[in-house]
Coordinates of C-alpha atoms and ligand atoms in Angstrom, one line a residue:
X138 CA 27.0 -3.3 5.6
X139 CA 27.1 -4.0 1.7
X140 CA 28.2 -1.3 -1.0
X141 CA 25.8 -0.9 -3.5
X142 CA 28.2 -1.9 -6.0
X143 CA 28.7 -4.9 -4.7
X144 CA 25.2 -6.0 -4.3
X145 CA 24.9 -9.7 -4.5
X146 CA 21.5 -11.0 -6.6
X147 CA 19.8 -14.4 -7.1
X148 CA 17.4 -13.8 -9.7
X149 CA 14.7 -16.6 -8.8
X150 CA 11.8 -15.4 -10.7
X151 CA 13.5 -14.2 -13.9
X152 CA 14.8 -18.2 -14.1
X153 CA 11.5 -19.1 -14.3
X154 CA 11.7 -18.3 -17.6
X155 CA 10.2 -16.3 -20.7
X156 CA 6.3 -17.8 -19.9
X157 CA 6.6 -15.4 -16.7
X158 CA 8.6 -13.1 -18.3
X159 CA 10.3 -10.6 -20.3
X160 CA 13.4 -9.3 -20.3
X161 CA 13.5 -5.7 -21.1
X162 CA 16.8 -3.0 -20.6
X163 CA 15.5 0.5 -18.6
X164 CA 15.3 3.8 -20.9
X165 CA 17.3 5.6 -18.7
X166 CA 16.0 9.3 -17.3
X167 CA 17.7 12.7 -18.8
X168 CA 19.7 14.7 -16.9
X169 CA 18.8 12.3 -13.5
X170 CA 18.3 14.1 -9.7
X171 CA 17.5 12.5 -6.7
X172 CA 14.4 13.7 -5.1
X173 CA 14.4 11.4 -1.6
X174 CA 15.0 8.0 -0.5
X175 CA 14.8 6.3 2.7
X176 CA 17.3 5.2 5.3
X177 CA 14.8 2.8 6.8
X178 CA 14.3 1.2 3.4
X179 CA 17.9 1.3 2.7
X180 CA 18.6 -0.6 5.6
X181 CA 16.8 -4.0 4.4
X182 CA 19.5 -3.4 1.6
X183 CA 22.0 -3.5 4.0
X184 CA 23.0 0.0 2.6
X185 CA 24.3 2.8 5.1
X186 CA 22.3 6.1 4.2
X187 CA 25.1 7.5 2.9
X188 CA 25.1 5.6 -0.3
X189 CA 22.5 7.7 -1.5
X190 CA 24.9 10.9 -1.5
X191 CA 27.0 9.0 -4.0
X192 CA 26.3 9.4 -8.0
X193 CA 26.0 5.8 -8.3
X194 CA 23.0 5.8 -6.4
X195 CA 21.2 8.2 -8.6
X196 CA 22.6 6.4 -12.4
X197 CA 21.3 2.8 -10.9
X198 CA 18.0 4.5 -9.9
X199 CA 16.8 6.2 -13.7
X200 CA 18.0 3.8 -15.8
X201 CA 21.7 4.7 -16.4
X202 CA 23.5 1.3 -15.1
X203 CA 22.8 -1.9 -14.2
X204 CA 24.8 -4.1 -12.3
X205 CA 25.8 -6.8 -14.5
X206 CA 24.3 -9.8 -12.2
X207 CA 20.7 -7.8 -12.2
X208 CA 18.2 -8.8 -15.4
X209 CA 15.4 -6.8 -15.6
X210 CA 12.5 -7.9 -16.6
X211 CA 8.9 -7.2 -17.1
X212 CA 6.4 -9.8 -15.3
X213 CA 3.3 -10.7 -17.8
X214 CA -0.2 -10.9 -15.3
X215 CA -3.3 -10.3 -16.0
X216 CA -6.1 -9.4 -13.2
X217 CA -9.8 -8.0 -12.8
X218 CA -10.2 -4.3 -13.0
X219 CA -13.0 -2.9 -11.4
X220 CA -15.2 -6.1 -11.8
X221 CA -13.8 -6.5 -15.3
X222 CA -11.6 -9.6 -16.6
X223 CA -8.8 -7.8 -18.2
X224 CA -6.8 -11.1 -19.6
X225 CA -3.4 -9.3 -20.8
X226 CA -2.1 -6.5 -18.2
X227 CA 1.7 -7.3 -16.7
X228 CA 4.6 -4.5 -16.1
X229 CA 3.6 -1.9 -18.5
X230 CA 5.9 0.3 -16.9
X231 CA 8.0 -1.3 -14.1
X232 CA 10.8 -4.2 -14.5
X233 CA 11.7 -6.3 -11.7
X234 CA 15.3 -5.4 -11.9
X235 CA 16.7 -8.4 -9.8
X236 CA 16.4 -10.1 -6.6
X237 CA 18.8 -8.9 -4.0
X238 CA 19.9 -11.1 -1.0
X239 CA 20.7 -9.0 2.0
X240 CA 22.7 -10.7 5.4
X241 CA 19.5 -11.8 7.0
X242 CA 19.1 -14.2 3.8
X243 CA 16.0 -12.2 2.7
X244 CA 15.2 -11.3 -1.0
X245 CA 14.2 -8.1 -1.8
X246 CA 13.0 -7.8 -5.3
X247 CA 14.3 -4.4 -6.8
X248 CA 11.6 -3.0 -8.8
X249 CA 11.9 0.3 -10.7
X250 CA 8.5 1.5 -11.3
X251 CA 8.6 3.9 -15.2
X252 CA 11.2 2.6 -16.7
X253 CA 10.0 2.8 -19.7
X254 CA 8.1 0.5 -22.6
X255 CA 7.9 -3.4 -22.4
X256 CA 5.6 -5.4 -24.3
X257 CA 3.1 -4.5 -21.7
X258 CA 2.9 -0.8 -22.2
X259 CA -0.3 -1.3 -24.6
X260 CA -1.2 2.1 -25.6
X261 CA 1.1 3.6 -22.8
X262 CA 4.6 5.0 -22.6
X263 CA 6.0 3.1 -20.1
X264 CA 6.5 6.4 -18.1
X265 CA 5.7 7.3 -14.4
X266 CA 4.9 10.8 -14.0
X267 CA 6.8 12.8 -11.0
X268 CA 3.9 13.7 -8.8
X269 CA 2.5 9.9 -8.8
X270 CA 6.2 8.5 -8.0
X271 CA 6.2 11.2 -5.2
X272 CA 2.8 10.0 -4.0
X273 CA 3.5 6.3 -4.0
X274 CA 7.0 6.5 -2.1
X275 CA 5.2 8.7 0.7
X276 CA 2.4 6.2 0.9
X277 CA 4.7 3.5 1.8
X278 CA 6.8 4.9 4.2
X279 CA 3.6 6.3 5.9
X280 CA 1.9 3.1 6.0
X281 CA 5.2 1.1 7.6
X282 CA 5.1 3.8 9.7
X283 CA 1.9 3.4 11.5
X284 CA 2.4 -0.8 11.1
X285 CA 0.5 -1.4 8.0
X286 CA 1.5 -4.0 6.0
X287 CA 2.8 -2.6 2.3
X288 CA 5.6 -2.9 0.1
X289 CA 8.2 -0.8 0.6
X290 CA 10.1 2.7 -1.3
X291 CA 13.7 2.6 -1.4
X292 CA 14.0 6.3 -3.4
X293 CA 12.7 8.8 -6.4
X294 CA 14.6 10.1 -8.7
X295 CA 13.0 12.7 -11.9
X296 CA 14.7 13.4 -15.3
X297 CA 13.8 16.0 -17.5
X298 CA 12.2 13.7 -19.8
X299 CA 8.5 15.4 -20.8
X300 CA 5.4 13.2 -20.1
X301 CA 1.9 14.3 -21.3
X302 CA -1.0 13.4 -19.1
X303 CA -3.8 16.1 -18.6
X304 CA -0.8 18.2 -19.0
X305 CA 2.9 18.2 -19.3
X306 CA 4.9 16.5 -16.3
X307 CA 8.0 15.3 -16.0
X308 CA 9.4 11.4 -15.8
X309 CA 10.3 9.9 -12.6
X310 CA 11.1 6.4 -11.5
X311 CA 9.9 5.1 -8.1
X312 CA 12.5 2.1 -6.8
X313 CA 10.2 -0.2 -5.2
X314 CA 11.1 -2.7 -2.9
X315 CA 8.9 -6.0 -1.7
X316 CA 9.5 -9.4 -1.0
X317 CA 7.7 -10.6 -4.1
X318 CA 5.9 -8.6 -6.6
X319 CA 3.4 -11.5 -7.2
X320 CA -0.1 -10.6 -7.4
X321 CA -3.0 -12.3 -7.7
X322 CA -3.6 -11.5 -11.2
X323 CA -0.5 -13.9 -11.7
X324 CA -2.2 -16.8 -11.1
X325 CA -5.7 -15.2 -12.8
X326 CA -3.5 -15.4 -16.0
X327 CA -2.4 -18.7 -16.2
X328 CA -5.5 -19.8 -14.8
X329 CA -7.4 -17.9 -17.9
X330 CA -5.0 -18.9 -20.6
X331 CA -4.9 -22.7 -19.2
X332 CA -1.4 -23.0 -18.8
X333 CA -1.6 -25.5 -16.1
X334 CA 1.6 -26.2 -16.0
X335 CA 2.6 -22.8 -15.6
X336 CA 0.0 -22.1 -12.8
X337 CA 1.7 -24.8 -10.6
X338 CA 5.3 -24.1 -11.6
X339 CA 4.1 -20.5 -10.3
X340 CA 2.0 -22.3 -7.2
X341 CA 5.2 -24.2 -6.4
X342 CA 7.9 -21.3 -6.7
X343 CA 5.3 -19.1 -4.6
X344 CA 4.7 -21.3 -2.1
X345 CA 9.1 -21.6 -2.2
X346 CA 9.7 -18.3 -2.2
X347 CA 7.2 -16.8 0.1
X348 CA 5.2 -19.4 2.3
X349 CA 8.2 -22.1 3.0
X350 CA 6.1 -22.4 6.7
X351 CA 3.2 -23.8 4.1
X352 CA 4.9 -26.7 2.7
X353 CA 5.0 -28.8 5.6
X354 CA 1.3 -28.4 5.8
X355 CA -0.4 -31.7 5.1
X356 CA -2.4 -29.6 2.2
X357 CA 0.4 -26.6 1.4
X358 CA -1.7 -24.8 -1.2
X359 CA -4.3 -24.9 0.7
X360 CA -2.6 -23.4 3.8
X361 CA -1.0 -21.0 1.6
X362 CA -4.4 -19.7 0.6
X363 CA -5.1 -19.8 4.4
X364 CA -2.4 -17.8 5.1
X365 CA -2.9 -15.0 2.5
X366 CA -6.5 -14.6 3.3
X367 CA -5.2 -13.9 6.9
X368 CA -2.8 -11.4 6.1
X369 CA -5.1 -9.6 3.6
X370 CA -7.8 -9.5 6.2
X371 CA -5.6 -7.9 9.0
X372 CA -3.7 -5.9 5.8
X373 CA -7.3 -4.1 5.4
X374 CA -8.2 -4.4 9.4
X375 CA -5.2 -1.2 9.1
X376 CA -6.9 0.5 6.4
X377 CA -10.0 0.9 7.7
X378 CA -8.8 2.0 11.2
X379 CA -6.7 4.8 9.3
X380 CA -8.8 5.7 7.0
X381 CA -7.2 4.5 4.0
X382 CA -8.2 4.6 0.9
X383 CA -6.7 2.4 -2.0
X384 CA -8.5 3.8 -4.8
X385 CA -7.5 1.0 -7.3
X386 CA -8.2 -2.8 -5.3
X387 CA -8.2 -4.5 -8.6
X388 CA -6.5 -7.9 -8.3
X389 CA -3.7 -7.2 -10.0
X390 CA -3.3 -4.6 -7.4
X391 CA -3.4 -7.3 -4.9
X392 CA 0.2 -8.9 -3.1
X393 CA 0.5 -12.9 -3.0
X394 CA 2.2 -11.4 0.8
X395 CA -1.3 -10.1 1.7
X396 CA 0.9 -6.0 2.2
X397 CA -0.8 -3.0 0.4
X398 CA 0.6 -2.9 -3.0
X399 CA 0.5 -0.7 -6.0
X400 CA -0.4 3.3 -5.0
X401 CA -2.4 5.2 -7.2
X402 CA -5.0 7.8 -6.2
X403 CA -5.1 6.8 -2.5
X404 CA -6.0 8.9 0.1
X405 CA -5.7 9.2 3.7
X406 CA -9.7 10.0 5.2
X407 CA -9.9 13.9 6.5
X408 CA -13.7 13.9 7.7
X409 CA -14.9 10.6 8.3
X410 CA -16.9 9.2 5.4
X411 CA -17.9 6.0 5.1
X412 CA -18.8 7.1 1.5
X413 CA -15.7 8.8 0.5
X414 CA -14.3 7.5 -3.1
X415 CA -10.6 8.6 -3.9
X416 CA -10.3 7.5 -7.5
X417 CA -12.1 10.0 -9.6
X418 CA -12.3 7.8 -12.5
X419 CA -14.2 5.3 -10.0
X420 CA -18.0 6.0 -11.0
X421 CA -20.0 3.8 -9.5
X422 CA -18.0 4.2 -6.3
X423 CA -16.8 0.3 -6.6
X424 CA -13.9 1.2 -4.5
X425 CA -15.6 3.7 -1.7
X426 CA -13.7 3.5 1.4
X427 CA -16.7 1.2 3.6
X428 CA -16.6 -1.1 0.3
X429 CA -13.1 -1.8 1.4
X430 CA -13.2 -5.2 3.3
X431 CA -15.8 -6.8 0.7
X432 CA -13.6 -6.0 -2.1
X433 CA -10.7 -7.7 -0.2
X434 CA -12.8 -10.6 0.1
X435 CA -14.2 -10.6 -3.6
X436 CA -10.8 -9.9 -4.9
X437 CA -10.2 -13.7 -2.4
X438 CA -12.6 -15.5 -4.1
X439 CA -10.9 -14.6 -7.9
X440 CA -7.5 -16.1 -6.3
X441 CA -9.7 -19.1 -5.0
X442 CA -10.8 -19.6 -8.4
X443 CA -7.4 -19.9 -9.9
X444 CA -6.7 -22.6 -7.4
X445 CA -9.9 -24.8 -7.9
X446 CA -7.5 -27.0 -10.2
X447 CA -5.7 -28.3 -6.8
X448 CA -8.3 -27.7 -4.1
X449 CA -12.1 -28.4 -3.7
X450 CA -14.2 -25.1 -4.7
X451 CA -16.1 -26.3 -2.0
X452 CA -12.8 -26.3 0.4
X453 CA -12.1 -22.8 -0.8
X454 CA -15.6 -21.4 -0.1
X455 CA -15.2 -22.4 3.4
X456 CA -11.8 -20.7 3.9
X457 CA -13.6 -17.5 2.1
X458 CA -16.1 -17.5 4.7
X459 CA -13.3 -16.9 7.7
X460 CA -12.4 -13.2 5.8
X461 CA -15.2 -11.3 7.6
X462 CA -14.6 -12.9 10.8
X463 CA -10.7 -12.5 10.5
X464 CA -10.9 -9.1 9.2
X465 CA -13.5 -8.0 12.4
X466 CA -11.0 -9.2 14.8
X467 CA -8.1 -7.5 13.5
X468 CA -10.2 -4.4 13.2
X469 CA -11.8 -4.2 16.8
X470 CA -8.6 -4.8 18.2
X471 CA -6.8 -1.9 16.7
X472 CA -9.7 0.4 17.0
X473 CA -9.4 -0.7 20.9
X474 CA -5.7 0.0 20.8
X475 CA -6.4 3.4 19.4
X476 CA -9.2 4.5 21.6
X477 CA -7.2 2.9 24.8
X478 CA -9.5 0.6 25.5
X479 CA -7.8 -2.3 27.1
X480 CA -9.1 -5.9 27.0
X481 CA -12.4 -7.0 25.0
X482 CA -16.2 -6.3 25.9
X483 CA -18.9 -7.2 24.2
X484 CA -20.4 -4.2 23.1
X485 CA -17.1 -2.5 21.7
X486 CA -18.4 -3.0 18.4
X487 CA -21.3 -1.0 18.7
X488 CA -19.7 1.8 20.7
X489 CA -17.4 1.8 17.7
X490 CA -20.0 2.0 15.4
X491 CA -21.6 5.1 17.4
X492 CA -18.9 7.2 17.3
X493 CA -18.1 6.4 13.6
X494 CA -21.6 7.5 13.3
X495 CA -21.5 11.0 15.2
X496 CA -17.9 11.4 12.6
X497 CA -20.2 10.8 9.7
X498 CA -23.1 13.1 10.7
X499 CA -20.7 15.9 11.7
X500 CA -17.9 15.2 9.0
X501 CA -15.3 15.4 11.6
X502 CA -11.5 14.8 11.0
X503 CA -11.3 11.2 11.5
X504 CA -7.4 11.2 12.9
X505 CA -7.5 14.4 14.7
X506 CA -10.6 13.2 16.7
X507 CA -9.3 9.8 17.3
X508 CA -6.0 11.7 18.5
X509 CA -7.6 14.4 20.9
X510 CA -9.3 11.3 22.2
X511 CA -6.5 9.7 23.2
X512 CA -4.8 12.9 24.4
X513 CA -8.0 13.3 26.4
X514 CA -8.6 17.1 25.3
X515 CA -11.9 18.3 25.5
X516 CA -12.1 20.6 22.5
X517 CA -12.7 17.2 20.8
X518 CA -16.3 18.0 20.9
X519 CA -15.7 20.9 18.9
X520 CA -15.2 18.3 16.1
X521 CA -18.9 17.2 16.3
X522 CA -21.8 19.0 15.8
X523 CA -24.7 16.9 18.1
X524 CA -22.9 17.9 21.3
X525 CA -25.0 16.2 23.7
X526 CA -25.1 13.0 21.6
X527 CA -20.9 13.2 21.8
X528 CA -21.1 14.2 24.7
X529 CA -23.0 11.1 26.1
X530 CA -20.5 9.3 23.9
X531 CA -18.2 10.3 25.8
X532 CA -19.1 9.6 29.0
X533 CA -19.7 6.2 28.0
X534 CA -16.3 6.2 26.2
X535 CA -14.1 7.3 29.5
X536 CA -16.2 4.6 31.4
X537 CA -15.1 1.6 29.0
X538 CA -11.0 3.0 29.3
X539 CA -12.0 2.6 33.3
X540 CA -8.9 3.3 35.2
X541 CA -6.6 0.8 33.8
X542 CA -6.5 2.4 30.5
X543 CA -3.2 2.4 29.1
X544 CA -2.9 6.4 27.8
X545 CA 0.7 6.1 26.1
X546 CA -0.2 3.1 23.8
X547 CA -3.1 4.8 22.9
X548 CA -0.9 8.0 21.8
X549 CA 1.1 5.4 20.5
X550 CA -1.7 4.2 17.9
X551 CA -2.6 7.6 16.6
X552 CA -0.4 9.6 14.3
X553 CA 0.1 13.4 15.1
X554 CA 1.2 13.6 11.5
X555 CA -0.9 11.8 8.7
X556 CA -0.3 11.7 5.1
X557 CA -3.0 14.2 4.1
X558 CA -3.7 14.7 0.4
X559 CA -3.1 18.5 0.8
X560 CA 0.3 17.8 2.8
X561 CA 1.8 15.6 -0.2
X562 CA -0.2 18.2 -3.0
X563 CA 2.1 21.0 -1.4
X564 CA 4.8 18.4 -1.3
X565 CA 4.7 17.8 -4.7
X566 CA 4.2 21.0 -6.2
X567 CA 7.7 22.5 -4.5
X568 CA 9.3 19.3 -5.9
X569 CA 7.5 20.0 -9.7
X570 CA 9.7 23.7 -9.3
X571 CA 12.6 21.7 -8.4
X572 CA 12.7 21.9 -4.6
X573 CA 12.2 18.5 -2.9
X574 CA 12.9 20.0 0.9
X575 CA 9.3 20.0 1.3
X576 CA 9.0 16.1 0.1
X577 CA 11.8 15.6 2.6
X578 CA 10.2 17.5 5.1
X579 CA 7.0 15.6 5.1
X580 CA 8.9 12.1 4.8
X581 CA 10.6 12.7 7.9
X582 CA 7.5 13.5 9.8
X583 CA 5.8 10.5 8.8
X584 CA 8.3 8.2 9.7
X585 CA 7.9 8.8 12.9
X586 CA 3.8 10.0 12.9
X587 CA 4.0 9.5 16.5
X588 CA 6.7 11.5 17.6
X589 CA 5.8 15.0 18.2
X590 CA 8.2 18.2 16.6
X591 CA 7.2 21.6 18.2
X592 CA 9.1 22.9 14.6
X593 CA 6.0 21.0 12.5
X594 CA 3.3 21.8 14.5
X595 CA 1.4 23.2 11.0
X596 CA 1.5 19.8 9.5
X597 CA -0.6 18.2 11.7
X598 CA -3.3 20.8 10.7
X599 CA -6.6 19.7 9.1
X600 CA -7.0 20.8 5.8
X601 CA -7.6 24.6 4.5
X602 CA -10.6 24.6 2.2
X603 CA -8.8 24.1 -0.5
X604 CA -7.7 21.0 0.3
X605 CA -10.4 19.2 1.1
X606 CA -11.9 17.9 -2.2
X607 CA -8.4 17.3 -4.3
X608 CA -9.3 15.0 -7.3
X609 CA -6.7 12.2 -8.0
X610 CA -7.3 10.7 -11.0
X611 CA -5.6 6.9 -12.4
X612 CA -3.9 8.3 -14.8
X613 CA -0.1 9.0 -13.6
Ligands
AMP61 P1 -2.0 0.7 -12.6 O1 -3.3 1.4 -12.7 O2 -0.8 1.5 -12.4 O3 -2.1 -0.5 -11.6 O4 -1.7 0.0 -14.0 C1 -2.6 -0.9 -14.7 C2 -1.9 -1.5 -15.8 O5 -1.6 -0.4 -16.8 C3 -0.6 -2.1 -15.6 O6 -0.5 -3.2 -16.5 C4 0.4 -1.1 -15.8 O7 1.7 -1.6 -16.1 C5 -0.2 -0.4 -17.0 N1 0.2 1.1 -17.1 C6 -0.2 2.1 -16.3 N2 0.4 3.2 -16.7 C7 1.1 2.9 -17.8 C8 2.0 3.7 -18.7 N3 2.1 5.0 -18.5 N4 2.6 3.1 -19.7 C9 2.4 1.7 -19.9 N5 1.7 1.0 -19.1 C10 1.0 1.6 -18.0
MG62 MG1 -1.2 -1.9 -11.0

């Protein structure tokens, strides 16, 4: 076990210099309280939970200290929003506070997401707003949860600093943690700006830092690019088989590690719609939840650009055609896994693609269907309004799981508890008055979405009416 205040740091990306980066000191929170963190994440620290009881814990966390071999700094990128070349973005509101090394020899960068101005900020305050820092921490523990690649939430904490948005809302910083907080729109900036140079000092210290595997490759950029397009395609595989919705897949949204990455107005499907757009602010529906998987692979081909200095375009466009295959594979398998089916057949696709069908018609809960399934219940087919078309479904559903179908990986696969936007709405509006047990509460039951607590029955409810349409906007 390490003490926090003896955390040992190797700060590999702030020595890259000032082209990368800018080093910037936190503006610490008023009056700081700890509103959750997480053992689980605590643990990659090497931290015992208990740290977190400890006032230390709470100054490092809004800004108050710094330990004095940390240098925070805000990372410069730039990135494509929503289709949009966007050639100066970077940390506007987050500093990479330092790169901890914990026994295993892994670097966790420590990231504390509204910490206030950097050169970044453009016409914003630097801020994070309570309710989004809420959101984003019980996002990532949800999705680790259920085995979804993502970066990681080590804790919350909320000052009494004011914040306007629509309204006023109090600051809160989010402590992030990730392997690297490289995103694609790293390498779309020096790409842009022609700094060369830069873009394969960056190349290098990537392909150092996070693909080591990929330098004894006889081509490692190359296999680098390999590798991320894999991991994005099976990073997006999960999404789509529980209902995810990002809400924001610009590319400076996107990891370098191919793990879900920046939360903003995500949302977890209720009724199964192909259709469904999160982000309010997304007009044209860009982002809708079936766009998902082409987006990925668009937001591929801008990284593949930024590489056609050291690889053939012609190269890349090859590797760009594996996503869709990549991304099917990953996807049938899980759906199998959480349906019970066990093997491959050759028409699980479209048997898939019925069902997902019947959902759409009938707007039926996505995970509660999927979970009744795999309990085998029969009021499933309340969920569905074409009875006999389910019902023949059905038949032909409990014929593919034969008799070898395995029924406790298949509860295994699908969450009795699911991070519903109404469950983290109620969450967050006990937490705005000051009460964070119901954060708590809910961050406990996703951890373990599997596991079910007779106590907590209520939160795996679908939602009352007025929790069906909740409008998240970007701004947060
Ligand atoms: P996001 O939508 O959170 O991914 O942010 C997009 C860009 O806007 C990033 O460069 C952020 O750092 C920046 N940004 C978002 N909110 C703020 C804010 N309140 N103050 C300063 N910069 C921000
Ligand atoms: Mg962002």
């Amino acid at each position: 076990m390490a003490l926090l205040s003896d955390f040992q740091f190797d700060n590999r990306f702030a020595q890259l210099g000032d082209n990368f980066s800018t080093r910037v000191t936190p503006e610490p929170l008023r009056n700081p309280r700890l509103v959750i963190s997480s053992p689980s994440a605590m643990q990659l620290l090497d931290l015992s939970p208990e740290e977190a009881d400890g006032a230390l814990f709470t100054e490092l966390f809004s800004g108050h200290k710094i330990w004095s071999s940390a240098e925070p700094r805000a990372m410069v990128y730039s990135g494509h929003q929503f289709g949009s070349y966007n050639p100066k973005l970077g940390d506007g509101r987050g500093l990479l506070l330092g790169e901890v090394v914990n026994h295993a020899g892994e670097h966790w960068d420590l990231h504390l997401k509204g910490a206030g101005s950097t050169p970044y900020s453009r016409m914003g305050d630097g801020r994070a707003v309570l309710r989004s820092s809420i959101r984003e921490f019980l996002a990532s523990e949800a999705l680790y949860a259920l085995g979804i690649p993502t970066s990681r939430a080590l804790c919350v904490t909320v000052g009494d600093n004011p914040v306007y948005r629509e309204r006023e809302e109090r600051a809160a910083m989010l402590l992030r943690l990730s392997q690297s907080h490289i995103r694609f729109g790293h390498f779309e900036y020096f790409y842009y700006t022609r700094q060369h140079t830069q873009l394969r000092e960056l190349l290098n210290f990537t392909l150092r830092s996070c693909y080591p595997e990929c330098l004894k490759e006889a081509n490692p950029d190359l296999a680098m690019y390999r590798e991320v397009l894999q991991r994005t395609a099976a990073m997006v595989a999960g999404w789509q088989v529980y209902g995810f919705c990002h809400g924001v897949m610009n590319t400076d949204n996107m990891s370098i590690l191919g793990i879900t990455f920046d939360f903003g107005p995500y949302a977890f499907l209720d009724a199964f719609d192909l259709n469904h757009v999160c982000n309010h602010s997304d007009h044209e529906g860009r982002y809708a939840f079936h766009r998902q998987p082409a987006i990925a692979q668009w937001n591929m081909a801008c990284l593949a650009q930024t590489l056609t200095p050291y690889i053939e375009a012609e190269t890349l466009k090859a590797e760009l055609a594996h996503f869709m295959p990549i991304f099917e594979q990953h996807y049938l398998r899980l759906m199998r896994r959480r349906l019970g089916w066990a093997g491959a057949q050759r028409g699980d696709s479209k048997q898939i693609e019925q069902l997902l069908q019947l959902m759409q018609d009938s707007g039926s809960d996505f995970n509660l269907s999927l979970r009744l399934l795999a309990e085998g219940k029969s009021e499933v087919r309340d969920h569905f309004i074409d009875r006999d078309a389910f019902d023949h479904w059905l038949a032909e559903h409990l014929h593919r799981k034969g008799n070898n179908a395995d029924q406790d990986q298949a509860l295994q696969a699908n969450p009795i508890y699911l991070l519903r936007n109404y469950l983290a709405q109620n969450a967050i509006a006990a937490a705005e008055q000051g009460d964070f047990s119901e954060v708590r509460q809910l961050h406990s039951l996703l951890a373990a979405p599997f596991s079910e607590r007779p106590d907590a029955m209520e939160y795996a409810a679908v939602p009352p009416d007025w929790g069906r349409h909740i409008e998240i906007s970007c701004s947060s």
